[in-house]
Every structure is written in C-alpha cells, then in structure tokens.
Short mmCIF file of C-alpha atoms and ligand atoms in Angstrom, two decimals:
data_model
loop_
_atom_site.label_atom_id
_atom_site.label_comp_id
_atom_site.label_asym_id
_atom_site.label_seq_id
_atom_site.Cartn_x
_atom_site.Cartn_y
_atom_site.Cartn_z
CA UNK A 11 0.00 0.00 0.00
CA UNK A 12 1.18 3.49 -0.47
CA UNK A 13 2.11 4.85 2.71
CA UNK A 14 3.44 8.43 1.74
CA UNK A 15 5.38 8.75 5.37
CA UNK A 16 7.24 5.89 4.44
CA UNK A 17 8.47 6.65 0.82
CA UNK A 18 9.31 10.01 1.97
CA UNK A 19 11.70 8.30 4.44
CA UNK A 20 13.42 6.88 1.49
CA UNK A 21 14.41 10.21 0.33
CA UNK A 22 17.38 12.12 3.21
CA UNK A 23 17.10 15.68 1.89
CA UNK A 24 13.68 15.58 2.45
CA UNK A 25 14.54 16.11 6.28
CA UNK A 26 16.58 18.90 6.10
CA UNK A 27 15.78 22.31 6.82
CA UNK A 28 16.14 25.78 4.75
CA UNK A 29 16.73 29.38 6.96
CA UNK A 30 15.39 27.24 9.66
CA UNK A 31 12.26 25.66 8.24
CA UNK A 32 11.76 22.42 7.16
CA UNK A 33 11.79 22.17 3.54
CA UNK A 34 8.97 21.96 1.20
CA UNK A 35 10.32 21.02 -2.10
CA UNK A 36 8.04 21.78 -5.02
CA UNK A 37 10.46 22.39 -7.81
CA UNK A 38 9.48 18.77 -8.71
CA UNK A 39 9.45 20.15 -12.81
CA UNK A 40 13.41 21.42 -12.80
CA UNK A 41 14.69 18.30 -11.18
CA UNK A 42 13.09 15.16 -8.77
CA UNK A 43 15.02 14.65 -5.60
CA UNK A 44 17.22 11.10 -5.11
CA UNK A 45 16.24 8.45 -3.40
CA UNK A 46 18.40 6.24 -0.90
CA UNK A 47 18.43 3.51 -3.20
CA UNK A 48 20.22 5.84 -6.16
CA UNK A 49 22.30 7.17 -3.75
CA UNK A 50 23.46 3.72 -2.59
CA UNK A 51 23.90 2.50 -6.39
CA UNK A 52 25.78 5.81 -6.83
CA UNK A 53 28.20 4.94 -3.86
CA UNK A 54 28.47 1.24 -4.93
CA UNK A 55 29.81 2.00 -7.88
CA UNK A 56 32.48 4.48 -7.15
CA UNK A 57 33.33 2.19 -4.10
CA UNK A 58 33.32 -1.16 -6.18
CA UNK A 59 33.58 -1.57 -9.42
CA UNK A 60 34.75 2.03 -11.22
CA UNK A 61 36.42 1.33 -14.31
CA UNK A 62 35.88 2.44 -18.28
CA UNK A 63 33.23 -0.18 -20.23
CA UNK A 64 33.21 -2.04 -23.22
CA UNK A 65 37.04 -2.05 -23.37
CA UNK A 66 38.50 -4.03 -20.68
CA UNK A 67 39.20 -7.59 -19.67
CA UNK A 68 39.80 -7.47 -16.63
CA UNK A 69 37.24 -7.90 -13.79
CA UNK A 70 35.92 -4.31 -12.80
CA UNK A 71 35.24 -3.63 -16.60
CA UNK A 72 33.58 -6.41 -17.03
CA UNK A 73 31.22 -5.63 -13.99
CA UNK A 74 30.79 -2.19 -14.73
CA UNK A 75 29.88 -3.06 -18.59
CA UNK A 76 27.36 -5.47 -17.02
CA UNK A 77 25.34 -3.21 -14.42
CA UNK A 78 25.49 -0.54 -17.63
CA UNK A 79 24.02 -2.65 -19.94
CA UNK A 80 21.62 -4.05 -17.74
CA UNK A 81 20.82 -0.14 -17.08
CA UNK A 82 20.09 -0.04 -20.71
CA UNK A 83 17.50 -3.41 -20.67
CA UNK A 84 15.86 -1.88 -17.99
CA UNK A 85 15.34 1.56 -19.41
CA UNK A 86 14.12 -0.49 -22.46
CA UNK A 87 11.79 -2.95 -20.52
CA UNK A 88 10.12 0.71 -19.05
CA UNK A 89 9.42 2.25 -22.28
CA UNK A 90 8.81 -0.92 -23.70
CA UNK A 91 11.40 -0.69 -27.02
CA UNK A 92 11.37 -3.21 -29.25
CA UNK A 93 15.38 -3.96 -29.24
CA UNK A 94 17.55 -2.40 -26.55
CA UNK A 95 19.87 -1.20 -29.51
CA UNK A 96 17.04 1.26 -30.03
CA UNK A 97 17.89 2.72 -26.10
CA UNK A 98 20.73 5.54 -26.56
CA UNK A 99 21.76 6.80 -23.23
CA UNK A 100 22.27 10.28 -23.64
CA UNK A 101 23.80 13.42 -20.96
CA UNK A 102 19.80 14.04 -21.07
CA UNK A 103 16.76 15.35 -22.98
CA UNK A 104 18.90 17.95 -24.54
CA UNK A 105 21.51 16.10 -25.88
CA UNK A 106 19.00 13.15 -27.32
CA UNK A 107 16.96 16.18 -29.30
CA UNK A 108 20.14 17.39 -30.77
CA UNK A 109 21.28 14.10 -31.77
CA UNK A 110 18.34 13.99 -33.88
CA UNK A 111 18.19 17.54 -35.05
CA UNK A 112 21.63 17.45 -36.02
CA UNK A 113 21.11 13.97 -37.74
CA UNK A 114 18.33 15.48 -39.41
CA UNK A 115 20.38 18.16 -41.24
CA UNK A 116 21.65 15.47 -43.30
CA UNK A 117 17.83 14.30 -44.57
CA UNK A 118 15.99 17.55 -45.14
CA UNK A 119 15.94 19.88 -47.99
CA UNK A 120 14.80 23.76 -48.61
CA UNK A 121 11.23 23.96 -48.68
CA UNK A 122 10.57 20.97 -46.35
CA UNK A 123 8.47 22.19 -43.51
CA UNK A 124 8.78 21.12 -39.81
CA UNK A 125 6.03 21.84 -36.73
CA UNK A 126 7.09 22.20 -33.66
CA UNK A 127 4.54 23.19 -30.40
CA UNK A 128 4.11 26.76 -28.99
CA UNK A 129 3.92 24.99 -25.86
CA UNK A 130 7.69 23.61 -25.77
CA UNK A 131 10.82 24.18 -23.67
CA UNK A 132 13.87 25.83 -25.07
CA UNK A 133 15.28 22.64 -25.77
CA UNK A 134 12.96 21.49 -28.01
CA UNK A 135 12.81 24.65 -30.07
CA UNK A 136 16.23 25.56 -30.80
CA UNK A 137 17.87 22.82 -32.21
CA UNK A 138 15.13 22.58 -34.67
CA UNK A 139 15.75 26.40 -35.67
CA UNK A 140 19.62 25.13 -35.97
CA UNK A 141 18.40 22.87 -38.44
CA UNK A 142 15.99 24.94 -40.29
CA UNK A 143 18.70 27.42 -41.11
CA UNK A 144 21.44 24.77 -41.82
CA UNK A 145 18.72 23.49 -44.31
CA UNK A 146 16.45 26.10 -45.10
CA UNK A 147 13.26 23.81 -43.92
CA UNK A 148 10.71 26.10 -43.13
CA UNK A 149 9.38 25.74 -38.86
CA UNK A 150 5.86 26.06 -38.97
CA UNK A 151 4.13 26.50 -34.94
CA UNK A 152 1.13 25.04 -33.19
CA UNK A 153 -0.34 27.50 -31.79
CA UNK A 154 -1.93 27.47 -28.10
CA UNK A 155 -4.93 28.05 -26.74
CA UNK A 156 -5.77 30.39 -23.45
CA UNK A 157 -6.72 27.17 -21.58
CA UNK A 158 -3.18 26.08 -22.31
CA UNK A 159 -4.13 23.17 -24.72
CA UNK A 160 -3.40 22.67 -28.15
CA UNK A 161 -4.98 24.05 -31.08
CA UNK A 162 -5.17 20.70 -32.96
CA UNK A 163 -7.72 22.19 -35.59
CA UNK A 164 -4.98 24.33 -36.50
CA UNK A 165 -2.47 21.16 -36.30
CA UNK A 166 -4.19 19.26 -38.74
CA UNK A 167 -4.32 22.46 -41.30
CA UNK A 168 -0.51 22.11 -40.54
CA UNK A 169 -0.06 18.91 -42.21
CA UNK A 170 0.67 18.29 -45.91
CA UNK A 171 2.94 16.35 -47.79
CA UNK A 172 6.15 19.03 -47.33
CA UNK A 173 5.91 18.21 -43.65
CA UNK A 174 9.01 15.68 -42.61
CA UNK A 175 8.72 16.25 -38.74
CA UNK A 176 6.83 16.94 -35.99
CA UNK A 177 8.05 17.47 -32.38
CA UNK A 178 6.31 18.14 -29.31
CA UNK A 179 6.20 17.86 -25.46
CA UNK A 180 4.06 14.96 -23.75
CA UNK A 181 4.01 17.08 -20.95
CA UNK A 182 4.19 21.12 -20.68
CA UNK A 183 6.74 22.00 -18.28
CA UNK A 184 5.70 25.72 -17.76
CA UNK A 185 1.96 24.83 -17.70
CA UNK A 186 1.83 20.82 -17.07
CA UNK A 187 -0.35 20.52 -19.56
CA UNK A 188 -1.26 16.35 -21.29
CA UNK A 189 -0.52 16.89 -25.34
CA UNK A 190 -2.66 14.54 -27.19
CA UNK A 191 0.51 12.75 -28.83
CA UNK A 192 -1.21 9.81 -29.67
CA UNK A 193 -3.29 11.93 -32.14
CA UNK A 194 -0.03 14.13 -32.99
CA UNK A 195 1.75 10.71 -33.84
CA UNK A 196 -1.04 9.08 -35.58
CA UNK A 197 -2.12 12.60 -38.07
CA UNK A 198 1.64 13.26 -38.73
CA UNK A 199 1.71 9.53 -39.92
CA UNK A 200 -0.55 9.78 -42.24
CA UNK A 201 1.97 12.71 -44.28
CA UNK A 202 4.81 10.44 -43.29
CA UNK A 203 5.94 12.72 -41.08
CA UNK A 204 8.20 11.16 -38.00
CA UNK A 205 7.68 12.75 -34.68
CA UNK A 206 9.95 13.57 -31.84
CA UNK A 207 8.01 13.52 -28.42
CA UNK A 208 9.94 15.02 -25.46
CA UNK A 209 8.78 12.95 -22.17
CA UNK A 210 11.03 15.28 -20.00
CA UNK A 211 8.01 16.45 -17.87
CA UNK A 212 5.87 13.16 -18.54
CA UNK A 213 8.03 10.70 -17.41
CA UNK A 214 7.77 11.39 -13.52
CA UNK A 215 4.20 10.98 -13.70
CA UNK A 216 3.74 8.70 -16.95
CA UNK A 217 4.98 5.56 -17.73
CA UNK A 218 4.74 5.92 -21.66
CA UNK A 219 4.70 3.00 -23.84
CA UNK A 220 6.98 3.74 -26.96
CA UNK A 221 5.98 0.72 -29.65
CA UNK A 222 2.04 1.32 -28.64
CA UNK A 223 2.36 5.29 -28.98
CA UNK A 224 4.00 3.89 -32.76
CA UNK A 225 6.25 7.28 -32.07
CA UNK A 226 9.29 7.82 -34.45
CA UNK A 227 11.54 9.21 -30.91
CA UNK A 228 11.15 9.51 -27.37
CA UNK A 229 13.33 11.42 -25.16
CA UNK A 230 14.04 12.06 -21.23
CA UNK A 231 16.06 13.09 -18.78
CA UNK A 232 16.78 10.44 -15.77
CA UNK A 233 16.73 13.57 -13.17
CA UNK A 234 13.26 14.60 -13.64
CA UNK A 235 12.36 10.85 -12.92
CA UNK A 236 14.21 10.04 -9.44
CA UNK A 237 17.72 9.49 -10.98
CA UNK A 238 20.68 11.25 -11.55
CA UNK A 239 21.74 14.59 -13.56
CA UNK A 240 24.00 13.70 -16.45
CA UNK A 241 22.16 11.02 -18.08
CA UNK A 242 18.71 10.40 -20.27
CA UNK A 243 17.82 8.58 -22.95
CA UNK A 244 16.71 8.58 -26.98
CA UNK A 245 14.61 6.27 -27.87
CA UNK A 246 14.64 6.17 -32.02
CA UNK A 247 12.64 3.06 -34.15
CA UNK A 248 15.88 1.03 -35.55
CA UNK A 249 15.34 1.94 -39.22
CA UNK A 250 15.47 5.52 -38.02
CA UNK A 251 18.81 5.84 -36.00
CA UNK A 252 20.07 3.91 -38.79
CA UNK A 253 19.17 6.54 -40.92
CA UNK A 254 20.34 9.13 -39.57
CA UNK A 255 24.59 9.88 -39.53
CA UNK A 256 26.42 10.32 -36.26
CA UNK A 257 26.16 12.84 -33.82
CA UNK A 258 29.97 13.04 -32.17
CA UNK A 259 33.69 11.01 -33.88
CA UNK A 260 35.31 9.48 -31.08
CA UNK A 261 35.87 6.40 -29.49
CA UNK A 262 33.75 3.44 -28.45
CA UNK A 263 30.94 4.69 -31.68
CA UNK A 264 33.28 3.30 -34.19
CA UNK A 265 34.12 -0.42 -36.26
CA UNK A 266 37.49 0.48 -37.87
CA UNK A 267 39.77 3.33 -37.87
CA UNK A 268 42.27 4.39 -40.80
CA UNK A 269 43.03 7.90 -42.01
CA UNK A 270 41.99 6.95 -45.25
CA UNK A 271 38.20 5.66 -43.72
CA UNK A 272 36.17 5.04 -40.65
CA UNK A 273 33.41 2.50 -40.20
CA UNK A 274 31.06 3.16 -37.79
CA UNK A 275 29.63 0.83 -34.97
CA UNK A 276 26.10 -0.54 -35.16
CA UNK A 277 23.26 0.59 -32.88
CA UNK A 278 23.17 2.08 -30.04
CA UNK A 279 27.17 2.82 -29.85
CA UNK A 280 26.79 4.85 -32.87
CA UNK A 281 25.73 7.20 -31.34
CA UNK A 282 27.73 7.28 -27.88
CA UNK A 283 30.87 8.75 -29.06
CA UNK A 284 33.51 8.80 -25.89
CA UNK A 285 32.76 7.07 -22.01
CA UNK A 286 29.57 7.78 -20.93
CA UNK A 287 28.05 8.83 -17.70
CA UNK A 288 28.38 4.87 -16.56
CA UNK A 289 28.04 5.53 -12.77
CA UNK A 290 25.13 7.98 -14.06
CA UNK A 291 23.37 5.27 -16.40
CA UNK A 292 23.53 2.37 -13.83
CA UNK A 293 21.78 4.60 -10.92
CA UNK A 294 19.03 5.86 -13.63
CA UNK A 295 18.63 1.78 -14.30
CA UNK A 296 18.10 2.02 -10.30
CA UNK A 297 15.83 5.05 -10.13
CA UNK A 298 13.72 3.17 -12.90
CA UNK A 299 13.43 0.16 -10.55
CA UNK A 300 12.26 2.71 -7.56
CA UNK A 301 9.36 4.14 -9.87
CA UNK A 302 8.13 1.04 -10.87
CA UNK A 303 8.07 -0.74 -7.11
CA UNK A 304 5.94 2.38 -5.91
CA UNK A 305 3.62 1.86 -9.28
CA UNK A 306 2.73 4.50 -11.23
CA UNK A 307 -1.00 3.80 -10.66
CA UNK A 308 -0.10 5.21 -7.23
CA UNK A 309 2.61 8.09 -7.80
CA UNK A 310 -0.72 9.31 -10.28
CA UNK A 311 -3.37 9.08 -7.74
CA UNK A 312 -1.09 10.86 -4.88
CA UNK A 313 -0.40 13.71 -7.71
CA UNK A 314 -3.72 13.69 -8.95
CA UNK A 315 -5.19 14.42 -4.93
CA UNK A 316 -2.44 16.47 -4.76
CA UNK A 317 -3.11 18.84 -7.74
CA UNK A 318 -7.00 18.68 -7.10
CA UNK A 319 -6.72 20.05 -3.46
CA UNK A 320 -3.55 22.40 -4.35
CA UNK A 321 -5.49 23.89 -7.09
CA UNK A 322 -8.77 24.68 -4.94
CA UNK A 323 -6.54 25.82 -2.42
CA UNK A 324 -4.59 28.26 -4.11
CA UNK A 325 -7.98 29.97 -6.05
CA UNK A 326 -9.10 30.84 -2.49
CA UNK A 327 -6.46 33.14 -2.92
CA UNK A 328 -7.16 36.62 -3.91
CA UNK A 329 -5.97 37.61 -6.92
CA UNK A 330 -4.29 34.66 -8.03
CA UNK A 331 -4.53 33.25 -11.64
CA UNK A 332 -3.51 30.14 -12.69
CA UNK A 333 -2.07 29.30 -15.93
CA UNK A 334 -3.07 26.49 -18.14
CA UNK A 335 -6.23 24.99 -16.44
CA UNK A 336 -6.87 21.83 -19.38
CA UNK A 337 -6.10 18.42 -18.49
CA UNK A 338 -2.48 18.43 -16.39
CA UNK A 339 0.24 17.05 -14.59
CA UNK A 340 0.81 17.65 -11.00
CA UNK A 341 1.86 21.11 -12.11
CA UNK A 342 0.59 24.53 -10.89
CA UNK A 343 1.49 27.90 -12.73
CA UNK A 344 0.20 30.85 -11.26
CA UNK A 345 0.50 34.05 -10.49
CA UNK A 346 -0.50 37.12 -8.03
CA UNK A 347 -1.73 40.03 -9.32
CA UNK A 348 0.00 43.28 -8.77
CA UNK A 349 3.59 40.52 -7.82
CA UNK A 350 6.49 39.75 -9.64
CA UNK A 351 6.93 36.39 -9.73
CA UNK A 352 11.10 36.50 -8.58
CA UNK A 353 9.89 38.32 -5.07
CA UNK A 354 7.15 35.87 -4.17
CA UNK A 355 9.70 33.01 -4.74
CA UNK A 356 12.25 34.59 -2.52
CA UNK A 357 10.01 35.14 -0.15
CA UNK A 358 9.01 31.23 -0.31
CA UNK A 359 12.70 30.76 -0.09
CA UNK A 360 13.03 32.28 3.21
CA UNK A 361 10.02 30.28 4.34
CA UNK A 362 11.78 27.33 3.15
CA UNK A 363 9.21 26.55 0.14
CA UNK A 364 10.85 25.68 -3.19
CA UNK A 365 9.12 26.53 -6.00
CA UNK A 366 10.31 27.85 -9.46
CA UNK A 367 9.80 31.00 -10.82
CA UNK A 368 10.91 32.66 -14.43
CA UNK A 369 9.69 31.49 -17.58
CA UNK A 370 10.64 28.17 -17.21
CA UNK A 371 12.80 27.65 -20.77
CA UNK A 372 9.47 28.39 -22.56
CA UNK A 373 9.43 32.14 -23.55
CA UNK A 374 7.01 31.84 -26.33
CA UNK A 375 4.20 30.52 -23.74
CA UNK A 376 5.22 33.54 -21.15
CA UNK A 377 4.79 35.98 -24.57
CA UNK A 378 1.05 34.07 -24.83
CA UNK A 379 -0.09 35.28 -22.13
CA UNK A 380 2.02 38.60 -22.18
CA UNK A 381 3.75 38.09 -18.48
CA UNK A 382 7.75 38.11 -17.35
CA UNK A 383 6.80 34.60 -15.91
CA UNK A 384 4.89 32.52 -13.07
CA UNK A 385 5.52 31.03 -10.13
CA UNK A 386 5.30 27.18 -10.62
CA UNK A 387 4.49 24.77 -8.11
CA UNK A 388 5.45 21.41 -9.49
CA UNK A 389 4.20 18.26 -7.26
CA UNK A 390 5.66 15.07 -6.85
CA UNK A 391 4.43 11.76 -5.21
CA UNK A 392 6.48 12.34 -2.01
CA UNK A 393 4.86 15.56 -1.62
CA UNK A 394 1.71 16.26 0.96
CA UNK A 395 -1.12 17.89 1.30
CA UNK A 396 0.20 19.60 4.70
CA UNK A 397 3.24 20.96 2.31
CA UNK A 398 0.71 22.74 0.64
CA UNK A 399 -1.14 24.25 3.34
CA UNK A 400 2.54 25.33 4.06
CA UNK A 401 2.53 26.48 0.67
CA UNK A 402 -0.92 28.58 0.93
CA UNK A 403 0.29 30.27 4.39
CA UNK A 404 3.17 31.36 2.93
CA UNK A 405 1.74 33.08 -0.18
CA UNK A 406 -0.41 34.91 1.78
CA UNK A 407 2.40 36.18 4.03
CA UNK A 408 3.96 37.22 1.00
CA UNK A 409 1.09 38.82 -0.43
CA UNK A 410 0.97 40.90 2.62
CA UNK A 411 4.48 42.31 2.76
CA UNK A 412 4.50 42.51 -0.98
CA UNK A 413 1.19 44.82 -1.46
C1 PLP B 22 13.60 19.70 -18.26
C2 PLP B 22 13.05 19.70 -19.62
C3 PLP B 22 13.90 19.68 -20.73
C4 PLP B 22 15.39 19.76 -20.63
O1 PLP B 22 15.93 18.67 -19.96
P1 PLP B 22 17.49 18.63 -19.63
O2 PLP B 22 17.59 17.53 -18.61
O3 PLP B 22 17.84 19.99 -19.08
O4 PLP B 22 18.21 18.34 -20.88
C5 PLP B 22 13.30 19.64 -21.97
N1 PLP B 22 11.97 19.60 -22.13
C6 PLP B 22 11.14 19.60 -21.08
C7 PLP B 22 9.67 19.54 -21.31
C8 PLP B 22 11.65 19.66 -19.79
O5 PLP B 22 10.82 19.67 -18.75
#
C-alpha cells in the first residue's frame, strides 16, 4: 500500500531544513530529488567496481559493462522498445533532441516544412531552428490556446505532404499541460511525417509505452524521474537511428579506424561517441526500478489528490490566476496580481518553500499570455497535502508584505 510517510523516508534531503524551516520542495518540474536507493547505487559503484566499459578484460570492466548494460535493458523494458539497440543513453533530454536535429540536417531539404509546439521548452525549439537554417526547412508553430491546450484544428491544417517532422512535449513543463501525442503521432503519420516527443516532464508521472504510442523518438532526462543529472535517454525506431549519420567522432561509436576511412559501430554505440556517464546510467537503471516498485497507478493518484486540493486551495487566494487549467500534470502555474513572480519566490525561499519561478525555458508561452513569468508549483508523489497548506500560508504572508 502506499504509505506516503514511508516513501518520503526513502528520500534524506527531504529532512533537512532551509533558513530554519523544514523544507517543502516543489520544484518537482526542474529536477526530482534522489532516493536512498540511487544514492546507494551511486556509492556502490564508485566504491566497487569504477572502471571504463566495453574495453576491458579485466574484472571491474567487465562488472561495470554489465550493471550498464543491464541499465540499458531496464530503461528499455520501461518504455517498452522493441530492441535495446534502439535505447541511446544520452547526458539528457537535450543532448537526445540534438542528436536527432543534427542527424536530421543530413535528410531535409529547402522547402521541407517542420512543426514544432508553442507549448515547448527551449530545448525542443532551438535545435530545430539550428536545423531549419542549416537546411532552409521552413518551422511552422502550433499554436496554443488560453486554456493552455493545443490548437489541434490548426495542427491538422498544418499537415501536408512538405511536412518531414513533428516534435512536441508529452508534458508542458511551464503549464503541465497532457498533449494529445497519440493523435499528434497518428495525423503526422498519415503525411509520413516522424515525430519527436519530449517525455522530460511526462516521465515522472507517466509511464509511456513507446511501440504502442507507434512514435518515431522519445526522449528524457533520468533527473526529472528520481535518478541522476547527467544522463537520459533517446529512444529512435531502428530503421530511423540507422538513418540518420552520427552525432559526435570518437571512441567506443566506431568499427574500424584508418586515415583513409572510418566504419562506424552498429546501434546504439553509434551514437555514444567517448565514455559515458556509466556511474550515471547504472543509478538511472536504479531510479527506474524505484518508480516502478511504488507503481505508477499510485505516484498518479497521490499527484492527482495532490493537484486537485492544491489547485482549490490556491484559487481561495485573492488575486491569483492560474495558468493552463486543461487536463495536467501535478503542475501549478500561477501568479498574483499586482507581484512579480522573482519576489514571491524569494520570499518562499526564506520560508523554506521551493518553488520555481521565471519562464521556465518556454518564452514563447510567457509571450502568450504577455507576463515576465509565473511562479510554478510542481508536485511530486512524495509531496503532501500539509506541504501545501505550508505552501498557501506562505503566499499569503507574502502577499501581505509585498502589497
Ligand atoms: C527539463 C526539460 C527539458 C530539458 O531537460 P534537460 O535535462 O535539461 O536536458 C526539456 N523539455 C522539457 C519539457 C523539460 O521539462
């Protein structure tokens, strides 16, 4: 049974106290916090078997190529990939889009068009505007709606046979907002379109299903999802990353080297150029196992009571807005009227309540509704509903020394 005293026992910095309070961490959305278990496979590795992979014979290599590629099986056992060649662990969700953008440049022409969300992060915006001007595709935008859904009419219109990709968020990270991506996938399919879905924000609360979602690449960061910073994955169908050219030269992604020619190595070391994050990989194959024992039936019903009574909780507060009220993640973007955004999360600071404020990587969305930013209050399944009474006290404290 879910017992949320005990899992948040399992995590130590959830004890510790900021100026003097205890700490209510609801910056969930810019990073998860560890586990005991990660820490311990963190520890475990740097205290037993830390040596280089792939290359060595003797006995620590062989053990630490082991735990990494059974890292990699379990990572593909959790998305459900077809082959574990088609799991590429990455420094992130960054890296894994600009493997594909930059692979990408290689495979599109001038006049090709390419739709990306109004609702994305940074990431997922720039490298495709790298790509566009490398190739002179032409970036075409779903726009957003005040609700902070989709416009999928407007999608659809979007489509025609000069569209070659589609990329999109599963979840918003500035709003928390569900994207239809089945639908996304399945219309941008019909054009033979591929899509790129970025599960950064989903994968916390989501346990996606890549070869059932039929989507072209998936990609996520292990540190939004209990594990370590430094490490994520890219999911690509086989005929895909085969398609597309490598990312970095190095070592470890090659067959043969001469200076006259280099063969590359086959799946997934094509694309994992130098040593990896291996201590990195084999705790994310660890935070992976920790999601799955709590069960993701429960980490969504804790989040799901969690954003119901935040939500009703913070609208008894005057002059607060919320952005992006559709179906959503355990996210809540808001705002006080009359407040920037920076001085209410100090003041949360000095209460010790973490929350994020800014415009969370995803300007365009902050230029939708014409504001600097919001302060976000991202929830997690460790969280409570006493951290958000916290949570409401404090925001009226500093609505009263703010106005
Ligand atoms: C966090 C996040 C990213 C970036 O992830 P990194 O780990 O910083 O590479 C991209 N997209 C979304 C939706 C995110 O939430």
């Amino acid at each position: 049974m879910f017992n949320v005293d005990e899992i948040r026992a399992d995590f130590p910095i959830l004890n510790r106290e900021v100026h003097g309070k205890k700490l209510v961490y609801f910056d969930n959305g810019a990073t998860s916090q560890t586990p005991q278990v990660v820490i311990d496979a963190i520890v475990d590795y740097y205290s037993n078997y830390n040596a280089n992979i792939h290359r060595g014979v003797h006995t620590l290599s062989q053990e630490a190529t082991d735990k990494y590629e059974e890292a990699r099986l379990k990572v593909q056992k959790h998305f459900n990939a077809k082959q574990s060649y088609e799991i590429i662990l990455t420094t992130g969700t960054t890296h894994s889009i600009n493997i594909v953008a930059s692979g990408f440049a290689a495979l599109l022409k001038e006049g090709d068009e390419v739709i990306v969300s109004a609702l994305e992060h940074h990431s997922n915006i720039v490298p495709w505007q790298m790509l566009c001007e490398k190739t002179g595709a032409i970036l075409k935008v779903i726009p957003m709606d005040e609700d902070g859904s989709l416009r999928m009419d407007v999608y659809h219109e979007l489509l025609n046979a000069k569209t070659k990709l589609v990329f999109c968020n599963h979840v918003s990270n500035a709003l928390g907002t569900i994207n239809p991506i089945k639908e996304i996938i399945h219309a941008a399919h019909k054009f033979g379109a591929y899509v790129l879905i970025d599960g950064a924000q989903a994968v916390p609360h989501i346990k996606p299903d890549v070869q059932e979602l039929d989507v072209d690449f998936y990609v996520a960061s292990a540190h939004k999802m209990c594990g370590p910073t430094g490490v994520g994955l890219l999911y690509g169908k086989e005929e895909l990353l085969n398609l597309l050219p490598p990312y970095q030269g190095g070592g470890e992604m090659i067959e043969t080297v001469t200076f006259e020619k280099t063969t590359y190595a086959g799946l997934p070391h094509k694309f994992e150029a130098g040593t990896p994050n291996i201590c990195g990989g084999i705790a994310f194959g660890a935070a992976i196992d920790y999601m799955n024992e709590i069960g993701f039936e429960n980490i969504a019903k804790q989040e799901s009571e969690l954003l119901a009574y935040g939500t009703e909780e913070l609208e008894k507060i005057e002059n607060l807005k919320i952005y992006g009220t559709t179906n959503k993640a355990s996210v809540i973007s808001f705002n006080i009227e009359g407040i920037h955004p920076y001085d209410i999360g100090s003041i949360l600071d000095k209460l010790g309540v973490a929350v994020r404020t800014g415009h969370h990587c995803a300007q365009p969305i902050m230029n939708f509704y014409c504001i600097p930013g919001t302060v976000r209050a991202s929830f997690a399944f460790y969280n409570t509903k006493e951290e958000i009474d916290v949570l409401v006290a404090s925001l009226k404290r500093a609505q009263m020394m703010l106005s």
